[in-house]
Tab-separated table of C-alpha atoms in Angstrom:
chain	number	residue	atom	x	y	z
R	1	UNK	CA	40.471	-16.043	6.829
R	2	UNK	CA	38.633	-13.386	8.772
R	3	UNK	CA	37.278	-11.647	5.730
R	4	UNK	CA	35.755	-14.813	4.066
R	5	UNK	CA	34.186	-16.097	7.313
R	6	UNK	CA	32.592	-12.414	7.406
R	7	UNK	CA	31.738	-13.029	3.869
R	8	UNK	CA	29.996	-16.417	4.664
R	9	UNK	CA	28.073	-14.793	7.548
R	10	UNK	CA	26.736	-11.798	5.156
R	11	UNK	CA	25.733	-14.300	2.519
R	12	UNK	CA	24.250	-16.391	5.156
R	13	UNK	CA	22.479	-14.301	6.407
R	14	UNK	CA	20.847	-12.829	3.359
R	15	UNK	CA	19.761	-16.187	2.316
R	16	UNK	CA	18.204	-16.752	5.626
R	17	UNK	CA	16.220	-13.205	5.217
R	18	UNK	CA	15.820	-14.191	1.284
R	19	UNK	CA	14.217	-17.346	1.944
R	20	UNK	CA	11.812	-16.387	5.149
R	21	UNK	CA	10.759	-13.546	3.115
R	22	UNK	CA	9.932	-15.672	-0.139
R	23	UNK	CA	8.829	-19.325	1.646
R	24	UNK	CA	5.392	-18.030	2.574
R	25	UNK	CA	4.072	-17.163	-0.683
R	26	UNK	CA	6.030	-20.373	-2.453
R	27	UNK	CA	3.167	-22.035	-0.018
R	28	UNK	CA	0.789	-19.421	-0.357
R	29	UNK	CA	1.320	-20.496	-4.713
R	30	UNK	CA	1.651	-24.106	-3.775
R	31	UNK	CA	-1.538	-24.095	-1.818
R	32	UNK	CA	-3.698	-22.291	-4.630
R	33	UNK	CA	-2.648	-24.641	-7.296
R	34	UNK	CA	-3.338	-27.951	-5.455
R	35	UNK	CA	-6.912	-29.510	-5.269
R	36	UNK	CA	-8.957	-29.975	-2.384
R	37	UNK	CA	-8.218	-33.128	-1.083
R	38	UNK	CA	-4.728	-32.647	-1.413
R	39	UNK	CA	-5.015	-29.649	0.599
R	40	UNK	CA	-6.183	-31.754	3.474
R	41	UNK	CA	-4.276	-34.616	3.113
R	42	UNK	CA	-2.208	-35.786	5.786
R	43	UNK	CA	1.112	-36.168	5.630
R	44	UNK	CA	1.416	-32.635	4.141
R	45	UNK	CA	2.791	-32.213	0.392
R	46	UNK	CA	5.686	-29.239	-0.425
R	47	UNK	CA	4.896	-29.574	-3.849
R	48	UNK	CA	1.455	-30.333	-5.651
R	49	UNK	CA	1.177	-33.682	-6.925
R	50	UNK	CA	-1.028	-32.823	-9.981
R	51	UNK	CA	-1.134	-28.827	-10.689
R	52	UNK	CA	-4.793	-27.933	-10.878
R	53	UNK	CA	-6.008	-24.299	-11.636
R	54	UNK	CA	-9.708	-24.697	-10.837
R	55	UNK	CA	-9.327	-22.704	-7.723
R	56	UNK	CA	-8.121	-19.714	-9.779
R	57	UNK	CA	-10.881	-20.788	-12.269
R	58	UNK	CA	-13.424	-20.498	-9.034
R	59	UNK	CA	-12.559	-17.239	-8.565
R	60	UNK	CA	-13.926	-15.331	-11.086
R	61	UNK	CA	-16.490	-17.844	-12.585
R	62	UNK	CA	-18.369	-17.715	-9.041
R	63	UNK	CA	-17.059	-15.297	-6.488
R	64	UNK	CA	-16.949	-12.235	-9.169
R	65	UNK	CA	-12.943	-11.420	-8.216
R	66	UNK	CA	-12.715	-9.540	-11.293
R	67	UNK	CA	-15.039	-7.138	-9.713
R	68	UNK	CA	-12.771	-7.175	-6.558
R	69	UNK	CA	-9.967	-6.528	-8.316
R	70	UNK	CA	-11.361	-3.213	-10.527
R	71	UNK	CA	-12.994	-1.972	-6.803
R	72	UNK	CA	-9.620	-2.017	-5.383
R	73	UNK	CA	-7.597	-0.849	-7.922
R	74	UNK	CA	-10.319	1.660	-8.302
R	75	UNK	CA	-10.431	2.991	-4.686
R	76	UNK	CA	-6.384	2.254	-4.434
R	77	UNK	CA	-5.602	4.015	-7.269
R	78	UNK	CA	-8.185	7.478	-5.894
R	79	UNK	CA	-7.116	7.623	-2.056
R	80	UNK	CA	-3.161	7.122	-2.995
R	81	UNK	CA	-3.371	9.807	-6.333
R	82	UNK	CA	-5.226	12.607	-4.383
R	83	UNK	CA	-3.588	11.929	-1.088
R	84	UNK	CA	-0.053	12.501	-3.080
R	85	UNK	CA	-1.296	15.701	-4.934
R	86	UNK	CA	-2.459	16.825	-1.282
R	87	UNK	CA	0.726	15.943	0.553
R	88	UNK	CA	3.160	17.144	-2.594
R	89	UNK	CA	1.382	20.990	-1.680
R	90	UNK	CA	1.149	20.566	1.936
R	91	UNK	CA	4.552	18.875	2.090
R	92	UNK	CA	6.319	22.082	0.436
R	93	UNK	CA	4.425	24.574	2.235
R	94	UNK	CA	5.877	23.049	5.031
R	95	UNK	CA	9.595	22.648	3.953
R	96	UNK	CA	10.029	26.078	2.586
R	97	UNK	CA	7.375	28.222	5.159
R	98	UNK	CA	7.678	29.361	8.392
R	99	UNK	CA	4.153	29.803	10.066
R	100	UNK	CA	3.776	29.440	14.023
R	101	UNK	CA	2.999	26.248	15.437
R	102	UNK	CA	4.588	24.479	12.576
R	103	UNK	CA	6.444	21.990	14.976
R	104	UNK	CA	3.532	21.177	16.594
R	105	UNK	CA	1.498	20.285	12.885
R	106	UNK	CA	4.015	18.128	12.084
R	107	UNK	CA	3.792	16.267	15.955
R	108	UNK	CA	0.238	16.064	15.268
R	109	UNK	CA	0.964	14.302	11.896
R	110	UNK	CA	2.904	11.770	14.158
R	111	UNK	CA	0.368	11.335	16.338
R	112	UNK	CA	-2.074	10.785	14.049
R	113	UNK	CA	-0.166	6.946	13.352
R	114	UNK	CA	-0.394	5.955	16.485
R	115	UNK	CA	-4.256	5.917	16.794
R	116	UNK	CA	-5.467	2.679	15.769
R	117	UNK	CA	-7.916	2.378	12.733
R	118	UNK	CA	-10.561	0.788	14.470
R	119	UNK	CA	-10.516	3.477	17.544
R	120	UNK	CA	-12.253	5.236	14.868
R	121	UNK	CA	-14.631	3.159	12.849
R	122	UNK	CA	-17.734	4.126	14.785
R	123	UNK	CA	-17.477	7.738	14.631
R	124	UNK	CA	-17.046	7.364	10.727
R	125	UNK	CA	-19.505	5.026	10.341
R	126	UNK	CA	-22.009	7.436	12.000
R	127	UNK	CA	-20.800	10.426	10.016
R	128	UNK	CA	-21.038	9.193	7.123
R	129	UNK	CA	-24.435	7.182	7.803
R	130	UNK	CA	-26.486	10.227	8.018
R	131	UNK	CA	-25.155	12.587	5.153
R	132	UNK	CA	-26.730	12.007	2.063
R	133	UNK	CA	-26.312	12.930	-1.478
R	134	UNK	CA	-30.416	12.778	-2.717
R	135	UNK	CA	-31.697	9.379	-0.961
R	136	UNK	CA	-28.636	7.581	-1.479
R	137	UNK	CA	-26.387	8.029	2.078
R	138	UNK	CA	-22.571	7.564	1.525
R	139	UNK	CA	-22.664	4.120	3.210
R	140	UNK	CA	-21.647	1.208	0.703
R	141	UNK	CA	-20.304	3.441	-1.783
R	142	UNK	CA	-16.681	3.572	-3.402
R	143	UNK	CA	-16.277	7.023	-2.780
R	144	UNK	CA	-16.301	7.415	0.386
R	145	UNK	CA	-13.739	4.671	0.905
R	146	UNK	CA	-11.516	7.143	-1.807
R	147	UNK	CA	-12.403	9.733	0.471
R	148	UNK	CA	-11.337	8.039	4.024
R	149	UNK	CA	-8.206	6.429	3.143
R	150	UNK	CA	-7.155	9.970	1.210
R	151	UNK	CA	-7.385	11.191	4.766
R	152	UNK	CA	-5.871	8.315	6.496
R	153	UNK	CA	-2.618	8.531	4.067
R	154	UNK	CA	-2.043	12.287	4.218
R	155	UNK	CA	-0.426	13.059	7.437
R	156	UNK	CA	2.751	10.178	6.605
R	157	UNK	CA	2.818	11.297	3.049
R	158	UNK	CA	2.705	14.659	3.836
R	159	UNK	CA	5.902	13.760	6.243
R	160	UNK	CA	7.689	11.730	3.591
R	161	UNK	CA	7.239	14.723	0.925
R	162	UNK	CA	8.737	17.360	3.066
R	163	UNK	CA	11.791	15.633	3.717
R	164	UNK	CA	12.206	15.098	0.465
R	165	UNK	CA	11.701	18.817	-0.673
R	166	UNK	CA	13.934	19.667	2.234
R	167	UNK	CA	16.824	18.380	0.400
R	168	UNK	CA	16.186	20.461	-2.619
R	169	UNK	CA	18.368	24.312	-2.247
R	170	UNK	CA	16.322	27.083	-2.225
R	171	UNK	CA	18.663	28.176	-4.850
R	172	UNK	CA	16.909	25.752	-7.454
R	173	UNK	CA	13.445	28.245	-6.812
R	174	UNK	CA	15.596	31.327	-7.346
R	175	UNK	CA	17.248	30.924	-10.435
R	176	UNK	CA	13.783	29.857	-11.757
R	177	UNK	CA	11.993	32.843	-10.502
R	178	UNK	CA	15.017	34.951	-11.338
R	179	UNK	CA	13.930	33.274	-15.020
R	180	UNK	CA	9.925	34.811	-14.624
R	181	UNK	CA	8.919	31.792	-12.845
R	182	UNK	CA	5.993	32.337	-10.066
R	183	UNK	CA	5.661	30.483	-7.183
R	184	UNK	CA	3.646	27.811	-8.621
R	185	UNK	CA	5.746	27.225	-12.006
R	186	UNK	CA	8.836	27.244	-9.358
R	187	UNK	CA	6.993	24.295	-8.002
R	188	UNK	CA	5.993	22.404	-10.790
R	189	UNK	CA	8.671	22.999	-13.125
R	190	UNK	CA	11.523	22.744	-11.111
R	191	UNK	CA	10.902	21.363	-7.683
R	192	UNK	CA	8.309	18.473	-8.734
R	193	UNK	CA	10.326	17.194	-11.181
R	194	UNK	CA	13.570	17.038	-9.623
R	195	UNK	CA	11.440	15.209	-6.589
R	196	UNK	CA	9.917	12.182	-9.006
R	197	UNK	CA	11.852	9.266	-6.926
R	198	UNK	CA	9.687	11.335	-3.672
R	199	UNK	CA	6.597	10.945	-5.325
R	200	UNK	CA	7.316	7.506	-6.507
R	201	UNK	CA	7.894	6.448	-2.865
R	202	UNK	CA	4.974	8.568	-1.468
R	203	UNK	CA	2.463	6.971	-3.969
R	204	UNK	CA	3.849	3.501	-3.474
R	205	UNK	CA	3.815	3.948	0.159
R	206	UNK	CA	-0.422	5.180	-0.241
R	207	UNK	CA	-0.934	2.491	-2.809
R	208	UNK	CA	-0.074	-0.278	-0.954
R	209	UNK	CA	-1.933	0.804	2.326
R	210	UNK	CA	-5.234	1.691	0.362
R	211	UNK	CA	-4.818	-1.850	-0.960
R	212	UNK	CA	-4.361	-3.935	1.799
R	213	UNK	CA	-7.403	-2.209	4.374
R	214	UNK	CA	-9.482	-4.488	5.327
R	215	UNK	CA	-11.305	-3.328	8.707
R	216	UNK	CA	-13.043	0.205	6.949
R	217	UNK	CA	-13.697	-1.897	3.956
R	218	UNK	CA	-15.745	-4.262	5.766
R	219	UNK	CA	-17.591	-1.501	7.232
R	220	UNK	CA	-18.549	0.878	4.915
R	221	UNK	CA	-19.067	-2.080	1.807
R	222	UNK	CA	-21.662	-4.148	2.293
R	223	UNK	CA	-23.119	-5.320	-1.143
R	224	UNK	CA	-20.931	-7.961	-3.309
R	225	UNK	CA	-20.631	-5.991	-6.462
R	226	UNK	CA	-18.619	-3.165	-4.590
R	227	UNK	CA	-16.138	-5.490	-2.614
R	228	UNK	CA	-12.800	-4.921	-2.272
R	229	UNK	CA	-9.695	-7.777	-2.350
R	230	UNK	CA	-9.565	-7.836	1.385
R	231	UNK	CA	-13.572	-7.970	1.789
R	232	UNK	CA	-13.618	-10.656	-0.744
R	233	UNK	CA	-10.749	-12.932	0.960
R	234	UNK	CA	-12.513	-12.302	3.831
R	235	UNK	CA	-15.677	-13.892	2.539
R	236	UNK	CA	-13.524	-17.493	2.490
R	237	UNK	CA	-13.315	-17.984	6.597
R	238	UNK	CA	-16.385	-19.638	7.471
R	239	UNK	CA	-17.729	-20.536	10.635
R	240	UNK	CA	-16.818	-24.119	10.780
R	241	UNK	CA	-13.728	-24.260	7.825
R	242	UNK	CA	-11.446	-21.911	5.680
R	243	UNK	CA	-11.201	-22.190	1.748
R	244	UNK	CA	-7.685	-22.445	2.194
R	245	UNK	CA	-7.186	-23.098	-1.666
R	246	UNK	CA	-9.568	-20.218	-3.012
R	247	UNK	CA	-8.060	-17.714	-0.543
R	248	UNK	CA	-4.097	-19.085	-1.439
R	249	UNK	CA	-5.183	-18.287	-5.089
R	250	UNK	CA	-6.852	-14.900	-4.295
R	251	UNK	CA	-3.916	-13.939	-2.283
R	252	UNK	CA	-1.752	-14.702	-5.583
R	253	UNK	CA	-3.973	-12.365	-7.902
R	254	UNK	CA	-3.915	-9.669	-4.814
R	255	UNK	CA	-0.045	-9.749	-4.946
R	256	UNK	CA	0.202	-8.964	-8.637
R	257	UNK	CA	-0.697	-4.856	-8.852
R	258	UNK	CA	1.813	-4.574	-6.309
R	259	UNK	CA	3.997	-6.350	-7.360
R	260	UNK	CA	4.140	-4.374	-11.008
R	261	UNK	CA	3.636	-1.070	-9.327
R	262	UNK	CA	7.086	-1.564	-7.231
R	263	UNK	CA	8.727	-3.712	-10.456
R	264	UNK	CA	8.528	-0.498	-12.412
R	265	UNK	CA	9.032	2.217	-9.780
R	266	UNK	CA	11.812	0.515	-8.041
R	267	UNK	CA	14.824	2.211	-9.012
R	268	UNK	CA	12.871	5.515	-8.232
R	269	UNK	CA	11.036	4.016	-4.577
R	270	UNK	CA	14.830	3.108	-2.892
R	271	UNK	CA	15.911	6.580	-4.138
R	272	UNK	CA	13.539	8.777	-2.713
R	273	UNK	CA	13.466	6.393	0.420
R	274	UNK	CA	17.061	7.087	1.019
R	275	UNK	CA	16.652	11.206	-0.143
R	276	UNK	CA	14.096	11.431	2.213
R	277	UNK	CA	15.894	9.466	5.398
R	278	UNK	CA	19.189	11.673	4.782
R	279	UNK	CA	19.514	15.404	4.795
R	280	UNK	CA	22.893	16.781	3.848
């Protein structure tokens, strides 16, 4: 009797985390899909009364969300591919090196988390306001959201990527240098490969961050062909009202690249989550 009301309380309770997790974006679907004056009707409707797809339709016929959606994946794709090839280097010079002051590069890593993004808008704003390349200054340009978020994800990832090499025995570099490998073929022969569900989980965890800034974004981006997702949901609050339906249906085309990115690297993301929270 004991064991199946324990059983009842562990199935009860994932169902409770299952459906608080998934009941926002059933809305968030339901919302996009219904038409405008259903969206404002009073009593409120759980499910659309006639299925309409003209605010998906609105999207990239007048707000130019395609555009959004290459931008992000663009800049996504840049910050969270050079910021893993950074921390994958960094990461195993720090795992296998001893240098002085290493435990306090690490605390600064830490530390770096806890200062809030927009602590440091203004002093990046102004930075990159007066270099230019020519006449054009790096202000509204792609790049040098590529190049902020790169450094905004390195100090975690580098984190996440040593404790994943710090699993890996030293004897794994020695038999392959005891086989004419240097160093770097150690590294990239051996090491990086073994570490694929690491890098899975580092990139997913730079991906996903890259994708979802909106404060820098806002910023630095200030003409409509170079918005990003968030800058172009944004663009739905008004003053007096909120698109409620364009922004539901914007939120449902955000959700997709993330949702395919963690689809396929799943299997590798929980195993190089758990390799990197346990050390044997």
């Amino acid at each position: 009797m004991k064991r199946k009301i324990l059983t009842f309380l562990r199935f009860f309770s994932i169902a409770i985390f299952v459906f608080t997790a998934l009941a926002p974006l059933y809305w968030i679907f339901v919302t996009s899909v219904k038409g405008p004056t259903e969206t404002y009707s009073f009593p409120v409707s759980y499910w659309p009364k006639e299925f309409t797809w003209d605010n998906y339709i609105f999207l990239f016929k007048s707000m130019n969300f395609g555009q959004f959606l290459a931008n992000s994946l663009f800049v996504s794709l840049g910050g969270a591919t050079i910021a893993l090839l950074l921390a994958s280097l960094s990461g195993y010079v720090i795992s296998r090196k001893r240098f002085r002051f290493k435990s306090l590069v690490i605390f600064i890593m830490f530390l770096t988390q806890m200062i809030p993004g927009f602590i440091i808008m203004t002093p990046l704003y102004t930075m990159f306001g007066s270099v230019r390349i020519g006449s054009a200054s790096l202000v509204n340009s792609l790049s040098v959201l590529i190049l902020i978020y790169t450094s905004m994800m390195i100090p975690f990832s580098v984190i996440m990527m040593k404790g994943f090499f710090d699993r890996i025995p030293d004897s794994l570099e020695e038999a392959a240098r005891i086989d004419g490998c240097s160093n770097i073929g150690a590294l990239f022969r051996v090491i990086i490969p073994v570490t694929l569900p690491g890098l899975a989980a580092t990139f997913s965890f730079a991906f996903v961050n890259c994708w979802n800034e909106l404060f820098l974004a806002i910023m630095f981006i200030n003409s409509e062909s170079k918005k990003t997702i968030p800058v172009g949901l944004n663009t739905f609050i008004g003053k007096a009202d909120i698109d409620w339906g364009a922004m539901s249906a914007g939120s449902i085309m955000a959700l997709i690249p993330t949702i395919f990115i963690f689809a396929f690297a799943q299997k590798y993301i929980v195993q190089g989550l758990t390799q990197g929270a346990v050390k044997e």
